[in-house]
Short mmCIF file of C-alpha atoms in Angstrom, two decimals:
data_model
loop_
_atom_site.label_atom_id
_atom_site.label_comp_id
_atom_site.label_asym_id
_atom_site.label_seq_id
_atom_site.Cartn_x
_atom_site.Cartn_y
_atom_site.Cartn_z
CA UNK C 1 -236.12 -117.64 -5.15
CA UNK C 2 -233.52 -116.50 -7.65
CA UNK C 3 -231.25 -113.47 -7.47
CA UNK C 4 -231.14 -111.14 -10.42
CA UNK C 5 -228.28 -109.03 -11.68
CA UNK C 6 -229.44 -106.12 -9.51
CA UNK C 7 -227.67 -107.81 -6.57
CA UNK C 8 -223.98 -107.14 -7.24
CA UNK C 9 -221.07 -108.39 -5.19
CA UNK C 10 -217.98 -106.26 -4.47
CA UNK C 11 -215.24 -106.33 -7.13
CA UNK C 12 -212.95 -108.14 -4.72
CA UNK C 13 -215.44 -111.00 -4.61
CA UNK C 14 -215.35 -111.33 -8.39
CA UNK C 15 -211.58 -111.86 -8.24
CA UNK C 16 -211.15 -114.03 -5.16
CA UNK C 17 -214.40 -115.89 -4.43
CA UNK C 18 -215.14 -119.24 -6.05
CA UNK C 19 -218.60 -120.57 -5.18
CA UNK C 20 -219.41 -124.31 -5.55
CA UNK C 21 -223.13 -125.03 -5.28
CA UNK C 22 -224.10 -128.12 -3.28
CA UNK C 23 -224.02 -131.25 -5.40
CA UNK C 24 -221.75 -129.86 -8.12
CA UNK C 25 -218.67 -131.92 -8.81
CA UNK C 26 -215.26 -130.30 -8.06
CA UNK C 27 -214.14 -130.69 -11.68
CA UNK C 28 -217.03 -128.61 -12.99
CA UNK C 29 -216.22 -124.95 -13.62
CA UNK C 30 -217.77 -122.83 -10.92
CA UNK C 31 -219.46 -119.47 -11.42
CA UNK C 32 -217.03 -116.58 -10.88
CA UNK C 33 -219.03 -113.52 -11.94
CA UNK C 34 -222.24 -111.88 -10.84
CA UNK C 35 -223.97 -113.09 -13.99
CA UNK C 36 -222.99 -116.68 -13.34
CA UNK C 37 -224.07 -116.39 -9.70
CA UNK C 38 -227.64 -115.58 -10.77
CA UNK C 39 -228.57 -119.20 -10.16
CA UNK C 40 -227.52 -119.21 -6.51
CA UNK C 41 -230.09 -119.38 -3.78
CA UNK C 42 -230.71 -116.13 -1.94
CA UNK C 43 -229.24 -117.48 1.28
CA UNK C 44 -226.09 -118.76 -0.47
CA UNK C 45 -225.55 -115.49 -2.33
CA UNK C 46 -226.01 -113.41 0.79
CA UNK C 47 -223.55 -115.65 2.63
CA UNK C 48 -221.07 -115.24 -0.20
CA UNK C 49 -221.41 -111.46 -0.16
CA UNK C 50 -220.91 -111.45 3.61
CA UNK C 51 -217.74 -113.51 3.19
CA UNK C 52 -216.43 -111.05 0.60
CA UNK C 53 -217.09 -108.15 2.95
CA UNK C 54 -215.15 -109.88 5.73
CA UNK C 55 -212.33 -110.73 3.31
CA UNK C 56 -212.14 -107.15 2.04
CA UNK C 57 -212.01 -105.83 5.60
CA UNK C 58 -209.28 -108.28 6.57
CA UNK C 59 -207.23 -107.41 3.50
CA UNK C 60 -207.50 -103.65 3.98
CA UNK C 61 -204.10 -102.02 4.66
CA UNK C 62 -203.34 -101.13 8.23
CA UNK C 63 -203.46 -97.50 9.21
CA UNK C 64 -200.09 -95.81 8.76
CA UNK C 65 -198.23 -95.50 12.06
CA UNK C 66 -197.62 -92.06 13.45
CA UNK C 67 -194.39 -90.53 12.26
CA UNK C 68 -191.61 -90.69 14.83
CA UNK C 69 -190.18 -87.46 13.39
CA UNK C 70 -193.02 -85.36 14.76
CA UNK C 71 -191.79 -83.14 17.62
CA UNK C 72 -193.10 -84.02 21.04
CA UNK C 73 -195.38 -81.43 22.52
CA UNK C 74 -193.71 -79.55 25.33
CA UNK C 75 -190.20 -80.76 24.37
CA UNK C 76 -187.43 -78.63 25.86
CA UNK C 77 -185.07 -77.19 23.20
CA UNK C 78 -181.36 -77.95 23.59
CA UNK C 79 -179.22 -75.30 25.28
CA UNK C 80 -177.64 -72.66 23.06
CA UNK C 81 -173.90 -71.92 22.77
CA UNK C 82 -172.61 -69.82 25.63
CA UNK C 83 -172.37 -66.09 24.98
CA UNK C 84 -169.57 -63.89 26.28
CA UNK C 85 -172.05 -62.31 28.70
CA UNK C 86 -172.70 -65.70 30.30
CA UNK C 87 -169.03 -66.52 30.91
CA UNK C 88 -166.13 -65.49 33.09
CA UNK C 89 -162.53 -66.41 32.23
CA UNK C 90 -159.44 -67.25 34.29
CA UNK C 91 -155.86 -68.25 33.44
CA UNK C 92 -153.70 -70.59 35.51
CA UNK C 93 -150.03 -70.97 34.62
CA UNK C 94 -148.63 -74.48 34.28
CA UNK C 95 -145.08 -75.82 34.48
CA UNK C 96 -142.89 -74.45 31.64
CA UNK C 97 -140.70 -76.41 29.24
CA UNK C 98 -137.54 -75.43 27.37
CA UNK C 99 -138.58 -72.13 25.83
CA UNK C 100 -142.24 -73.25 25.99
CA UNK C 101 -144.99 -71.90 28.22
CA UNK C 102 -148.38 -73.33 29.16
CA UNK C 103 -151.53 -72.17 30.94
CA UNK C 104 -155.06 -73.45 31.44
CA UNK C 105 -157.83 -71.17 30.23
CA UNK C 106 -161.09 -71.76 32.10
CA UNK C 107 -164.52 -70.51 31.00
CA UNK C 108 -167.17 -70.68 33.73
CA UNK C 109 -170.91 -70.36 33.18
CA UNK C 110 -171.74 -67.43 35.47
CA UNK C 111 -175.36 -67.33 34.32
CA UNK C 112 -178.60 -68.89 35.55
CA UNK C 113 -179.18 -70.73 32.25
CA UNK C 114 -177.45 -73.81 30.89
CA UNK C 115 -175.34 -73.30 27.75
CA UNK C 116 -172.74 -75.19 25.72
CA UNK C 117 -169.14 -74.75 24.56
CA UNK C 118 -168.01 -76.71 21.49
CA UNK C 119 -164.69 -76.18 19.75
CA UNK C 120 -161.87 -73.69 19.96
CA UNK C 121 -163.22 -70.16 19.75
CA UNK C 122 -160.56 -67.52 19.19
CA UNK C 123 -157.91 -65.55 21.10
CA UNK C 124 -156.63 -61.99 20.90
CA UNK C 125 -153.81 -60.35 22.86
CA UNK C 126 -154.27 -56.64 23.71
CA UNK C 127 -152.50 -53.85 25.56
CA UNK C 128 -153.85 -51.78 28.46
CA UNK C 129 -155.96 -49.67 26.14
CA UNK C 130 -157.51 -52.65 24.39
CA UNK C 131 -155.41 -52.22 21.27
CA UNK C 132 -154.79 -55.51 19.50
CA UNK C 133 -151.26 -56.89 19.62
CA UNK C 134 -149.82 -59.45 17.17
CA UNK C 135 -151.68 -62.72 17.76
CA UNK C 136 -151.26 -65.91 15.76
CA UNK C 137 -154.05 -68.06 17.16
CA UNK C 138 -153.60 -71.71 16.19
CA UNK C 139 -155.36 -75.01 16.90
CA UNK C 140 -154.33 -78.58 17.55
CA UNK C 141 -156.59 -81.65 17.19
CA UNK C 142 -155.83 -82.89 20.71
CA UNK C 143 -158.33 -82.80 22.28
CA UNK C 144 -160.80 -82.66 19.37
CA UNK C 145 -163.94 -80.50 19.44
CA UNK C 146 -166.79 -81.93 21.52
CA UNK C 147 -169.82 -80.31 23.07
CA UNK C 148 -169.37 -79.39 26.72
CA UNK C 149 -172.64 -78.74 28.52
CA UNK C 150 -172.28 -76.10 31.20
CA UNK C 151 -174.87 -75.97 33.94
CA UNK C 152 -174.76 -72.78 36.02
CA UNK C 153 -171.41 -72.71 37.83
CA UNK C 154 -169.77 -75.38 35.66
CA UNK C 155 -166.65 -74.77 33.55
CA UNK C 156 -164.84 -75.78 30.36
CA UNK C 157 -161.05 -75.78 30.06
CA UNK C 158 -158.55 -75.23 27.27
CA UNK C 159 -154.80 -75.76 27.58
CA UNK C 160 -152.85 -72.95 25.93
CA UNK C 161 -149.30 -73.16 24.61
CA UNK C 162 -146.93 -70.39 23.50
CA UNK C 163 -143.18 -69.82 23.21
CA UNK C 164 -140.58 -67.33 24.44
CA UNK C 165 -138.16 -68.27 21.65
CA UNK C 166 -137.97 -65.34 19.18
CA UNK C 167 -138.67 -65.75 15.50
CA UNK C 168 -135.79 -64.91 13.10
CA UNK C 169 -137.32 -61.49 12.42
CA UNK C 170 -137.88 -60.68 16.11
CA UNK C 171 -135.30 -59.12 18.47
CA UNK C 172 -132.80 -61.68 19.74
CA UNK C 173 -132.23 -59.68 22.92
CA UNK C 174 -134.88 -58.00 25.00
CA UNK C 175 -138.62 -58.57 24.56
CA UNK C 176 -139.53 -60.34 21.34
CA UNK C 177 -142.93 -58.60 21.38
CA UNK C 178 -144.75 -56.12 23.56
CA UNK C 179 -146.00 -57.81 26.70
CA UNK C 180 -149.80 -58.10 26.56
CA UNK C 181 -151.97 -56.73 29.34
CA UNK C 182 -155.03 -58.82 28.57
CA UNK C 183 -156.18 -61.87 26.67
CA UNK C 184 -159.54 -61.48 24.97
CA UNK C 185 -161.34 -64.80 24.61
CA UNK C 186 -164.00 -65.30 21.96
CA UNK C 187 -166.25 -68.28 22.84
CA UNK C 188 -166.94 -70.86 20.10
CA UNK C 189 -169.75 -69.91 17.71
CA UNK C 190 -169.97 -66.41 19.18
CA UNK C 191 -168.62 -62.93 18.48
CA UNK C 192 -168.35 -61.23 21.88
CA UNK C 193 -165.19 -61.38 24.01
CA UNK C 194 -164.37 -62.25 27.60
CA UNK C 195 -161.27 -60.43 28.88
CA UNK C 196 -158.82 -61.95 31.34
CA UNK C 197 -155.58 -60.36 32.65
CA UNK C 198 -152.34 -61.60 31.08
CA UNK C 199 -149.30 -61.65 33.38
CA UNK C 200 -147.01 -64.10 31.56
CA UNK C 201 -144.88 -61.67 29.56
CA UNK C 202 -144.31 -61.46 25.79
CA UNK C 203 -145.62 -64.08 23.38
CA UNK C 204 -142.93 -64.67 20.76
CA UNK C 205 -143.26 -65.85 17.18
CA UNK C 206 -145.62 -62.90 16.54
CA UNK C 207 -148.08 -63.87 19.23
CA UNK C 208 -148.07 -67.62 18.49
CA UNK C 209 -150.69 -68.88 20.93
CA UNK C 210 -153.12 -71.77 20.82
CA UNK C 211 -154.00 -75.32 21.80
CA UNK C 212 -156.70 -77.98 21.64
CA UNK C 213 -160.45 -77.58 21.96
CA UNK C 214 -162.34 -76.91 25.17
CA UNK C 215 -163.03 -79.93 27.36
CA UNK C 216 -164.82 -80.53 30.62
#
């Protein structure tokens, strides 16, 4: 029985399969195309086609792995920055230096949801009526900004520094500035304010007040 050209092997077989009929010497050129394989026995040709099918399957590219960037179903989003409504503020005076004053500002998460504080926020001194007083809010890189995760009841702290030494254009005797009644604290990445009473007297150098970032 002889195969005709109606029995065609896969293209991969034409490129990779080299059939050597029994009894043919190794030096003799072997058939490499469907036309040259016409002289094969039916059983040999079918075996060759089966081998090509196995080879093609083995050489097929693996399925692409699932992307690791796909979000996990049911993943909990990270907590948002704390809003002013979630926080309460307190001030605790620290030991003074020569003409220098210090206090620790504490923001406590007074809400049932976890939130974060990251950075410096802003500060504003006001009088009893909420009118803004001169405030020169400044920042120092120690400690640097870092995210502080606040579970309900947890707090972040910022050390504040100001001076009672008047600037050249401030009164040399008497108060250098009007004594503030409150400090309004603006949390990082937010716009609302948290008010805390101020009982430490005037802030000289036109309200020069600041410090490092919030830390746990």
